[in-house]
XYZ file of N, CA, C and O in Angstrom:
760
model
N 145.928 147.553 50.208
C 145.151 146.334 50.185
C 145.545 145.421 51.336
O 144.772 144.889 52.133
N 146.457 145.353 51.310
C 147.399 144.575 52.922
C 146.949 145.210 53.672
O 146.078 144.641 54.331
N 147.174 146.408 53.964
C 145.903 146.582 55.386
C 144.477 146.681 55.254
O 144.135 146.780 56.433
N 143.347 146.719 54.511
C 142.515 146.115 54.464
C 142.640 144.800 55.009
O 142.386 144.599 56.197
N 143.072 143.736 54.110
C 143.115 142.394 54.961
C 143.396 142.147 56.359
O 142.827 141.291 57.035
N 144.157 142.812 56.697
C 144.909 143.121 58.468
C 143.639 143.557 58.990
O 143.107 142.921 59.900
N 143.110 144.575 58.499
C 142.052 144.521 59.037
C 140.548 143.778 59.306
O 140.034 143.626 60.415
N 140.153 143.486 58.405
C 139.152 142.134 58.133
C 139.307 141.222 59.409
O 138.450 141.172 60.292
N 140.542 140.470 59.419
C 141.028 139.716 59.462
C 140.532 140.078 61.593
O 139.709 139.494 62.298
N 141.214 140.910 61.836
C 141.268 141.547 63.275
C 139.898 141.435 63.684
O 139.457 140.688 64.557
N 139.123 142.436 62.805
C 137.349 142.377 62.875
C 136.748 140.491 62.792
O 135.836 139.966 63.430
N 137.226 140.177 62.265
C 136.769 138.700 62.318
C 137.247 137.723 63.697
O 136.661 136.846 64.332
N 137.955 138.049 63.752
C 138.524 137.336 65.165
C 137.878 138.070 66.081
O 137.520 137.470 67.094
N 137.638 139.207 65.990
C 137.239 139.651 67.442
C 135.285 139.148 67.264
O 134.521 138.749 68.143
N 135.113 139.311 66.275
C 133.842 138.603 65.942
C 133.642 137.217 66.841
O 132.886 137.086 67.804
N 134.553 136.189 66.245
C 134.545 134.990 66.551
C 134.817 135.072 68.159
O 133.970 134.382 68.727
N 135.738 135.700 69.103
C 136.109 135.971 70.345
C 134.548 136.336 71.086
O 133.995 135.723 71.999
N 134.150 137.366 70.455
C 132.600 137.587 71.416
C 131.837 136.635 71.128
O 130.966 136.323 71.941
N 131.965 135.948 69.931
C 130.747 134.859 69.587
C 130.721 133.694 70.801
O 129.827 133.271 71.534
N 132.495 133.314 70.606
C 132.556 132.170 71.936
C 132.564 132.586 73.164
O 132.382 131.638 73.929
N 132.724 133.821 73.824
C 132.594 134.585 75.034
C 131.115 134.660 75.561
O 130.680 134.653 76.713
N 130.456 134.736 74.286
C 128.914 134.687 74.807
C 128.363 133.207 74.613
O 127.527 132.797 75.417
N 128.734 132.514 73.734
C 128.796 130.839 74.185
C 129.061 130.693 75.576
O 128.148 130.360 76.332
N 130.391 130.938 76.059
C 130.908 130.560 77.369
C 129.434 131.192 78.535
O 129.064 130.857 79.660
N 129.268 131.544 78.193
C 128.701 132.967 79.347
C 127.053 131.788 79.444
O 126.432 131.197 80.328
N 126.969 131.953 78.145
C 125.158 131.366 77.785
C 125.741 129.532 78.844
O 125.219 129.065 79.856
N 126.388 129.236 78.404
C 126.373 127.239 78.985
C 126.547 127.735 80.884
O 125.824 127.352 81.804
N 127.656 128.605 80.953
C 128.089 129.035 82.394
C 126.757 129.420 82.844
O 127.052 129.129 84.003
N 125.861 129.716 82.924
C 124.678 130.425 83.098
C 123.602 129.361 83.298
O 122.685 129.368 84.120
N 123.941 128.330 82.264
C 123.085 127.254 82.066
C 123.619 126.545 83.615
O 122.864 126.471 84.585
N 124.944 126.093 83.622
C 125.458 125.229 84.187
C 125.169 125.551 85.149
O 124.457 124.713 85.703
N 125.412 126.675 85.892
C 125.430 127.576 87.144
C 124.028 127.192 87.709
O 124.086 126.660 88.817
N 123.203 127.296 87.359
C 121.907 127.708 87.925
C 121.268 126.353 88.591
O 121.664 125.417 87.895
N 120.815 126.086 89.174
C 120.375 125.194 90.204
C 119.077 125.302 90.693
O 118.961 125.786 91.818
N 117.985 124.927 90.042
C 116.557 125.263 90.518
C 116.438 124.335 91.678
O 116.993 123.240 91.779
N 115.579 124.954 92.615
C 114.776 124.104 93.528
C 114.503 123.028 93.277
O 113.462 123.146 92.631
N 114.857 121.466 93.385
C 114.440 120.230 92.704
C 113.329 120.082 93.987
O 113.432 120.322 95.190
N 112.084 119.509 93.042
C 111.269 118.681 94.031
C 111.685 117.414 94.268
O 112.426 116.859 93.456
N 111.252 116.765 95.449
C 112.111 115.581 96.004
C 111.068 114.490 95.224
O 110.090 114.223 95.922
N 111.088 114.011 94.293
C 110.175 112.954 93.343
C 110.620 111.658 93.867
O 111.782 111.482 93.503
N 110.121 110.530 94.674
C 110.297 109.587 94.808
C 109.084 108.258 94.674
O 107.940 108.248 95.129
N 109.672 107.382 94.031
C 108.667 106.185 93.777
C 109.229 105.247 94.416
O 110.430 104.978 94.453
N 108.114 104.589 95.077
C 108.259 103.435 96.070
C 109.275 102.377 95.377
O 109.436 102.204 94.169
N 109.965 101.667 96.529
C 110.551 100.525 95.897
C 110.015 98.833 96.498
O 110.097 97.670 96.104
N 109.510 99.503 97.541
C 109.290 98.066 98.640
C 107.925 98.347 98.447
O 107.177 99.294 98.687
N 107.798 96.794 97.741
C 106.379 96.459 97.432
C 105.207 96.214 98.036
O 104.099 96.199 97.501
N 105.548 95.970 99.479
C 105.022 95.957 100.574
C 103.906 97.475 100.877
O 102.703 97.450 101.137
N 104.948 98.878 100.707
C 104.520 99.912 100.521
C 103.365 100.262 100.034
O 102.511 100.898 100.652
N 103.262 99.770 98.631
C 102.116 99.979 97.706
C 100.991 98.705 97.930
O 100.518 98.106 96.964
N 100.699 98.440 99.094
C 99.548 97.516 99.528
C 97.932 98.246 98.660
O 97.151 97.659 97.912
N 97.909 99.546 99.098
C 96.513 100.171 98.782
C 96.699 100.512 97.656
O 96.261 101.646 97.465
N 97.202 100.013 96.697
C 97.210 99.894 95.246
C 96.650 99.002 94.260
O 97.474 98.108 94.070
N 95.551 98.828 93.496
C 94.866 98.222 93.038
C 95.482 97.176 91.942
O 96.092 97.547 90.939
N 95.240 95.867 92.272
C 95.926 95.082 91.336
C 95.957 95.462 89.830
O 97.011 95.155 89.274
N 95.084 96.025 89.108
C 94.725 95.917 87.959
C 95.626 97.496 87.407
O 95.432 98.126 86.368
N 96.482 97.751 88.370
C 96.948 99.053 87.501
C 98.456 99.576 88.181
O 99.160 98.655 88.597
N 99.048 101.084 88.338
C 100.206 100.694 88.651
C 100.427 102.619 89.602
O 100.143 103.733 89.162
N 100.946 102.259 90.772
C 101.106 103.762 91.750
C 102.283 103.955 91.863
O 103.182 103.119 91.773
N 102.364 105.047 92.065
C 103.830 105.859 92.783
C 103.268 107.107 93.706
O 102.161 107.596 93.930
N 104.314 107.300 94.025
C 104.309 108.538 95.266
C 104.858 110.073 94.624
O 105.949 109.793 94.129
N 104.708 110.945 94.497
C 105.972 112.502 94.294
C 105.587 112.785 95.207
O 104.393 112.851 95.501
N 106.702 113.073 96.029
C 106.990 114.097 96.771
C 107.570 115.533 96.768
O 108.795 115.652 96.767
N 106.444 117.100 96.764
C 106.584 117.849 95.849
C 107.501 118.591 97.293
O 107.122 118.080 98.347
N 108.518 119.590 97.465
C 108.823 120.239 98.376
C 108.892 121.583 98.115
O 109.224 121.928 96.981
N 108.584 122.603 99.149
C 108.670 124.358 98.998
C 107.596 124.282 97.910
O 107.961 124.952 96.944
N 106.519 123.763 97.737
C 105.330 124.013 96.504
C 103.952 124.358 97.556
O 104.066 124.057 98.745
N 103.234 124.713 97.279
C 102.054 124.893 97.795
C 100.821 124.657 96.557
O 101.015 125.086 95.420
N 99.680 124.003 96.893
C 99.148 123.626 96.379
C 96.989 124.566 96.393
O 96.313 124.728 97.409
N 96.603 124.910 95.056
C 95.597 126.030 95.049
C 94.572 124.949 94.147
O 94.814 124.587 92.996
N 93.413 124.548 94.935
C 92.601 123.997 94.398
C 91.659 125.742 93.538
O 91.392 126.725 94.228
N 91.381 125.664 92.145
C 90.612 126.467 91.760
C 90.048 125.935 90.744
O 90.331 124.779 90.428
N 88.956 126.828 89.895
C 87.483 126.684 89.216
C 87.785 127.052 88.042
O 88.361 128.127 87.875
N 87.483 126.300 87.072
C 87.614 127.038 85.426
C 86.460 127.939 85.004
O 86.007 128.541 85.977
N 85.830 128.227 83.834
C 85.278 128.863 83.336
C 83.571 127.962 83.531
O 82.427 128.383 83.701
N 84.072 126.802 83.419
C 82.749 125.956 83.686
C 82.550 125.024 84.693
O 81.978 123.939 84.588
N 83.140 125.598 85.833
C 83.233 124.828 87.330
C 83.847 123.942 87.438
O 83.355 123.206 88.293
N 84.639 123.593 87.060
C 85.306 122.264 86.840
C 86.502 122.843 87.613
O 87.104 123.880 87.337
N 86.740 122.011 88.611
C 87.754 122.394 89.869
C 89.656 121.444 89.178
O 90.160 120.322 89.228
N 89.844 122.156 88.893
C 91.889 122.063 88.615
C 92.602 122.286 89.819
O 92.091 123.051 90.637
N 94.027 121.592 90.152
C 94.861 121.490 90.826
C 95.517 122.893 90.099
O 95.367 123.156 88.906
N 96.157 123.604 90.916
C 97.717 124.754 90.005
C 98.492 124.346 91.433
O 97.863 124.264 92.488
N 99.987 124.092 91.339
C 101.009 123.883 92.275
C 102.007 124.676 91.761
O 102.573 124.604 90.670
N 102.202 125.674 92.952
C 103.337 126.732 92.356
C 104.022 126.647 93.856
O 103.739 125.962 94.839
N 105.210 127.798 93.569
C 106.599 127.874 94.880
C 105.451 128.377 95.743
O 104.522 129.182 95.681
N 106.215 127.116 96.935
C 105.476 127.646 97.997
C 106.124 127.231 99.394
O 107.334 127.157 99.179
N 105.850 126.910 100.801
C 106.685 126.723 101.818
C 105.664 125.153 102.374
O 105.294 125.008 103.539
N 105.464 124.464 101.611
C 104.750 123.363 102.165
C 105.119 121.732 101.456
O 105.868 121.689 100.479
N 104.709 120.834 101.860
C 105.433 119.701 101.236
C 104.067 119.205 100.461
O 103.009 119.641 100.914
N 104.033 118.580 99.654
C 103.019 117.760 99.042
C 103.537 116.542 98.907
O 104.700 116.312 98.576
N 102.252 115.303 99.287
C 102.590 113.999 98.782
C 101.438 113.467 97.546
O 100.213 113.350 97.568
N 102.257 113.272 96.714
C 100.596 113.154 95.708
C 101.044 111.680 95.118
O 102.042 111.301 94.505
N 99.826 111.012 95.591
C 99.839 109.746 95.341
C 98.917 109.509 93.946
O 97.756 109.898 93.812
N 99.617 108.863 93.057
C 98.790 108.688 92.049
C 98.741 107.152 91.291
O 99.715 106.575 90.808
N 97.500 106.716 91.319
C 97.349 105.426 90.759
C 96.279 105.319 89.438
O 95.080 105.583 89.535
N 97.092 104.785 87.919
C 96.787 104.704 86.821
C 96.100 103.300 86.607
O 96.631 102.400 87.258
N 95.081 102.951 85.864
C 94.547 102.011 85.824
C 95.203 101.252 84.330
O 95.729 101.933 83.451
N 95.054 99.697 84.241
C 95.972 99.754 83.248
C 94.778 100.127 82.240
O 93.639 100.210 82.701
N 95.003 100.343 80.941
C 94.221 101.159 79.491
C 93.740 99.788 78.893
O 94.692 99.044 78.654
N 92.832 99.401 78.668
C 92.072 98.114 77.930
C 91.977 98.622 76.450
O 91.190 99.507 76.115
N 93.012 97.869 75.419
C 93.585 97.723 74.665
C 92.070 98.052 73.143
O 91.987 98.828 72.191
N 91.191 96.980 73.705
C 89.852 97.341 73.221
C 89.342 98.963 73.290
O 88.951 99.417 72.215
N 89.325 99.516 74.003
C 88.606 100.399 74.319
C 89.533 101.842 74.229
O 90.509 101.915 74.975
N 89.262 102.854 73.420
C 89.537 103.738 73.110
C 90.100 105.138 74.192
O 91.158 105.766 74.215
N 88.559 105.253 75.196
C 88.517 105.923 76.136
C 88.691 105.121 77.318
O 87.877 105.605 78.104
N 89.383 104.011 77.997
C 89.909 103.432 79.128
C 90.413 103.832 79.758
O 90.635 103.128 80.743
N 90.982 105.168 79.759
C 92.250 105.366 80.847
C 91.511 106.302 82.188
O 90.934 107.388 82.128
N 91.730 105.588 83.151
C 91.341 105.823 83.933
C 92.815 106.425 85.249
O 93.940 105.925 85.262
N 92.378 107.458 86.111
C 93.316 107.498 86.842
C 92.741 108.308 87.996
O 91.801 109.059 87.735
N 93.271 108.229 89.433
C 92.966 108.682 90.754
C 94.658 109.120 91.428
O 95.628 108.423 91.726
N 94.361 110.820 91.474
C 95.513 110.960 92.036
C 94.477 111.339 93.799
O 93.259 111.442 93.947
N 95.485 111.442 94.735
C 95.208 111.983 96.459
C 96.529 112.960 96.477
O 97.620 112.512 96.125
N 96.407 113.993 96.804
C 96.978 115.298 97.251
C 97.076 115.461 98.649
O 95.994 115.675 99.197
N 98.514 115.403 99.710
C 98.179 115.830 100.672
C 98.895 117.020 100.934
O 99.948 117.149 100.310
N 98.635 117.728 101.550
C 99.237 119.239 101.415
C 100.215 119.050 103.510
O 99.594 119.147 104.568
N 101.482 118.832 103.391
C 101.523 119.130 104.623
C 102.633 120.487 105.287
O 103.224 121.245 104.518
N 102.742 120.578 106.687
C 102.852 121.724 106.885
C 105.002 120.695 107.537
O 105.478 119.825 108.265
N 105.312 121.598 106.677
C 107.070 120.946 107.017
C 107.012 120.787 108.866
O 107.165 119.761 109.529
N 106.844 121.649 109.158
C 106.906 122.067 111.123
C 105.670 121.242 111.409
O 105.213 121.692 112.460
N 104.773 120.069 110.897
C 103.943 119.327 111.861
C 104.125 118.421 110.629
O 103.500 118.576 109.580
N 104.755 117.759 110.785
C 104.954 116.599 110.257
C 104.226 115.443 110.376
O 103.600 114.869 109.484
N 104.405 114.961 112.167
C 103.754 114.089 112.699
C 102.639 114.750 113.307
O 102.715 115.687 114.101
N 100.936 113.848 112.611
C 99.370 114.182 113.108
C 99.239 112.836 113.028
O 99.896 111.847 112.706
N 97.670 113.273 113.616
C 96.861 112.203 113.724
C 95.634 113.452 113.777
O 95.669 114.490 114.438
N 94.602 112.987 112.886
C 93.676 114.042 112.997
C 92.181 113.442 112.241
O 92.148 112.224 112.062
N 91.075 114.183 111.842
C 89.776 113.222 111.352
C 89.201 114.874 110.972
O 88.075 115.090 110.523
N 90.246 115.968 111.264
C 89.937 116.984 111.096
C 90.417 117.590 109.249
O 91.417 118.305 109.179
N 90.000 117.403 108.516
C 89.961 117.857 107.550
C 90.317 119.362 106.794
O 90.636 119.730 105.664
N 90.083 119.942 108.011
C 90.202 121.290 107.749
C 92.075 121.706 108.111
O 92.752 122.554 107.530
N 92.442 120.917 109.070
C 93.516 121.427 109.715
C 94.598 121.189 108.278
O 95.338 122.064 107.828
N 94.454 119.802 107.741
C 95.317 119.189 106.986
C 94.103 119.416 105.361
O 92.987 118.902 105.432
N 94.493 120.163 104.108
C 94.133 120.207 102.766
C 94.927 118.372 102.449
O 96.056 117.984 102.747
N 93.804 117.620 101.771
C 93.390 116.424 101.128
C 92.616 116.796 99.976
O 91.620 117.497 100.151
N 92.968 116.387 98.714
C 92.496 116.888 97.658
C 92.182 115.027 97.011
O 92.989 114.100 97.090
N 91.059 114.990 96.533
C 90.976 113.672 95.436
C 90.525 114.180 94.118
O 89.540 114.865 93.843
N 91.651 113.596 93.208
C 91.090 113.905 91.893
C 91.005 112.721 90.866
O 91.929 111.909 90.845
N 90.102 112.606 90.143
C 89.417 111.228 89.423
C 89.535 111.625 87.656
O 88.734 112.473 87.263
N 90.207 111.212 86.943
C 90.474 111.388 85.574
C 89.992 110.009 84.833
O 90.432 108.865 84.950
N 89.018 110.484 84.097
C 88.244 109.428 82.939
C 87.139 110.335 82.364
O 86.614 111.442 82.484
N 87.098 108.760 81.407
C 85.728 109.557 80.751
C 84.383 109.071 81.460
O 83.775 108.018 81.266
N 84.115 109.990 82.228
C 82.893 109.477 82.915
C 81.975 110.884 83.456
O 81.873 111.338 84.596
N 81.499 111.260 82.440
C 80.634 112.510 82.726
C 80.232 112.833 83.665
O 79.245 112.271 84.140
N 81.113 114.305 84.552
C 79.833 114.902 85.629
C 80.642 113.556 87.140
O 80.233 113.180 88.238
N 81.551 113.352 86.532
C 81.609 111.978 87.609
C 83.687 112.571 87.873
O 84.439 112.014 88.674
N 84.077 113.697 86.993
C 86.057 113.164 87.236
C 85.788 114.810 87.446
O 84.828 115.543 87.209
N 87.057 115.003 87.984
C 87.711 116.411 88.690
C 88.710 116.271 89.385
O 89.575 115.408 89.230
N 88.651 117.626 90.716
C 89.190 117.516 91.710
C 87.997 117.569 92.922
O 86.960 118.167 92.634
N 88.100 117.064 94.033
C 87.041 117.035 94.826
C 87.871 117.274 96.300
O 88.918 116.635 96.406
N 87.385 118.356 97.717
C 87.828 118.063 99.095
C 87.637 116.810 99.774
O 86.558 116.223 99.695
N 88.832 116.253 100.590
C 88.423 115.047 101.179
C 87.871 115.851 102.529
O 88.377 116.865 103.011
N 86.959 115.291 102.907
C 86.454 115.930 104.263
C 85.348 115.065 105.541
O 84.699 115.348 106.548
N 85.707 113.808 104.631
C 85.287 112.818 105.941
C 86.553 111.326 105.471
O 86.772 110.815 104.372
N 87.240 110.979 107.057
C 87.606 110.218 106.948
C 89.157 110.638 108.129
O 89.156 111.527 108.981
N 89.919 110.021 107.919
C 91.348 110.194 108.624
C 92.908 109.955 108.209
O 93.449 109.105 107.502
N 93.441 111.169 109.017
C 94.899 110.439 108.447
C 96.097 110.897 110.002
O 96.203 111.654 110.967
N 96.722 109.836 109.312
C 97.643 109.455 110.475
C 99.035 109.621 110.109
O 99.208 108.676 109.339
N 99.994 110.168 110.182
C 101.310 110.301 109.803
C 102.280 110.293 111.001
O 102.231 111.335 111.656
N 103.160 109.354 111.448
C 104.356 108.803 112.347
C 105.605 108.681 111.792
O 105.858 108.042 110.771
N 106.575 109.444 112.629
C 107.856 109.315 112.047
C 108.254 108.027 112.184
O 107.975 107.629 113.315
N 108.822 107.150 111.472
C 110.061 106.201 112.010
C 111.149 106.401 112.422
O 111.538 105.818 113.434
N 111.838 107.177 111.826
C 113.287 107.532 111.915
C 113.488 108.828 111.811
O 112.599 109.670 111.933
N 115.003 109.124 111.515
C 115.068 111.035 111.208
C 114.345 111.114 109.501
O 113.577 112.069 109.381
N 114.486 110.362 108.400
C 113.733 110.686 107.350
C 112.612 109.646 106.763
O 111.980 109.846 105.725
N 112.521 108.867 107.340
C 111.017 108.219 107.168
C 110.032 108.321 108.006
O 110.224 108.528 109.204
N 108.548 108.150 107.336
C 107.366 108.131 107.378
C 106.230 107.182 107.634
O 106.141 106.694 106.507
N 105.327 106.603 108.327
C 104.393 105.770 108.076
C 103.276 106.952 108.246
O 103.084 107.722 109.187
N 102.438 106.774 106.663
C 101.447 107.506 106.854
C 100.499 106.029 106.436
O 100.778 104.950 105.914
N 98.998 106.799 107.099
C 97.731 105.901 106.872
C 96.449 106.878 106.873
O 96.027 107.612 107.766
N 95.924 106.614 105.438
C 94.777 107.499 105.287
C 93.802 107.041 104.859
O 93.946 106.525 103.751
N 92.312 106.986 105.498
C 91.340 106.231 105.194
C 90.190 107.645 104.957
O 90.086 108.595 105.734
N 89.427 107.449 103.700
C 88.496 108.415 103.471
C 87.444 108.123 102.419
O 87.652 107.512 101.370
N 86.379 108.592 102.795
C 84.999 108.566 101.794
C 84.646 109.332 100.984
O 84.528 110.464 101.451
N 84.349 109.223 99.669
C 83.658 110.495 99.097
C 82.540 110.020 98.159
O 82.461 109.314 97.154
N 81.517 110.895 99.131
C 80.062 110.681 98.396
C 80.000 110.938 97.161
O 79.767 110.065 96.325
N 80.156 111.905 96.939
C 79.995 113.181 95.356
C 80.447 112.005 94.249
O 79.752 112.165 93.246
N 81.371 110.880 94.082
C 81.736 110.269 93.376
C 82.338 109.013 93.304
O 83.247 109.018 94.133
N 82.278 107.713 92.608
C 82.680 106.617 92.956
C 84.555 106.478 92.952
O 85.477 107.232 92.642
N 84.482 105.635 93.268
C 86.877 105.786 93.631
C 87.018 104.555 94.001
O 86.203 103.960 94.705
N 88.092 104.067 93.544
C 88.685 103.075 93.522
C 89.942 102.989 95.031
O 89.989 102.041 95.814
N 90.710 104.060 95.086
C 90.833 103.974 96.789
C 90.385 104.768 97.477
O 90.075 105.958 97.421
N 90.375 103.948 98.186
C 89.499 104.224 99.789
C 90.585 104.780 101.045
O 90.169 105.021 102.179
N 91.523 104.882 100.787
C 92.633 104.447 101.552
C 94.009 104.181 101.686
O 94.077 103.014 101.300
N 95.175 104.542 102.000
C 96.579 104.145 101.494
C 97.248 104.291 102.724
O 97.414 105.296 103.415
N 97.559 103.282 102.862
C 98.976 103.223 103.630
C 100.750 102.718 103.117
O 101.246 101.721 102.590
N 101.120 103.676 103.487
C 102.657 103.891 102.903
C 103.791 104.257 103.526
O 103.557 105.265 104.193
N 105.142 103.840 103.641
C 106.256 104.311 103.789
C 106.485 105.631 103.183
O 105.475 105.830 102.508
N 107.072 106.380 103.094
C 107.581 107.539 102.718
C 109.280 108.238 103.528
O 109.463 108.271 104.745
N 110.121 108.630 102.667
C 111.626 108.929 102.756
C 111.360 110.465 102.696
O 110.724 110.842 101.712
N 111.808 111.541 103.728
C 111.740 112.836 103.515
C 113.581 113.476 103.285
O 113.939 114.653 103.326
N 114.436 112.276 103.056
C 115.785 113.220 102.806
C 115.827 113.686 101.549
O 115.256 113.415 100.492
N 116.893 114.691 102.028
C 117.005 115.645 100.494
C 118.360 115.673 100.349
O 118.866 116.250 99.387
């Protein structure tokens, strides 16, 4: 009977030994791993957010190594998908504030710019060279999506080794929008 217990006893510890060995292993694994962070930054200088509409509230992400695939659902309705990719995105997005009355209020306009890391600094009216995406979220039938920007301009100048002055002015027929336009600072360190 004494060795029975001796034994149990051995089997249980070594139980408990792999249990915390594979604890250790599972957090080490956790800890270890280090995904690609996108560089997410929101303006601080208020100055920045000029082309931001009083009545609501913007920020900037800055997506990095993502590439960005405008595509079509089942009923034409054009979706953003952003997966790993070798390009930077700046996606500016401005929320309208939600009128407390009203159920369906929320209104929102993000701008997508897709740029190429190695041309940083343009100046262009060319649409094609540089992907500009506008997308319009509400309830407003036949009127919200994603849409190409493809008349208008944008301008991007370094300041320094990691800042930006970009300025982008653009029209879109297909649907009404609240900006027209943004000019902004932007920080590219990582």
């Amino acid at each position: 009977m004494n060795n029975k217990k001796r034994r149990s006893k051995v089997i249980n510890s070594k139980c408990l030994m792999i249990k915390l060995l594979l604890v250790f292993l599972v957090l080490v694994s956790f800890l270890s791993c280090k995904a690609k962070s996108s560089l997410s930054t929101t303006s601080q200088d208020s100055t920045n957010k000029s082309w931001c509409p009083d009545n609501g509230f913007c920020e900037l992400e800055i997506l990095v190594d993502k590439h960005l695939h405008l595509k079509k659902d089942a009923f034409g309705m054009s979706y953003v998908e952003i997966s790993e990719g070798n390009k930077i995105i700046l996606k500016f997005e401005y929320k309208r504030k939600a009128s407390s009355d009203l159920s369906d209020s929320n209104y929102r306009e993000e701008v997508f710019i897709i740029l190429n890391p190695k041309e940083l600094e343009l100046e262009t009216k060319d649409f094609k060279r540089v992907q500009v995406i506008f997308g319009r979220w509400c309830f407003c039938k036949g009127q919200a999506g994603n849409f190409r920007i493809t008349k208008g301009s944008l301008l991007i100048k370094k300041i320094n080794d990691y800042n930006y002055h970009l300025n982008l002015k653009f029209n879109l027929d297909e649907i009404p929008h609240e900006i027209s336009g943004i000019t902004h600072v932007f920080n590219l360190s990582m």
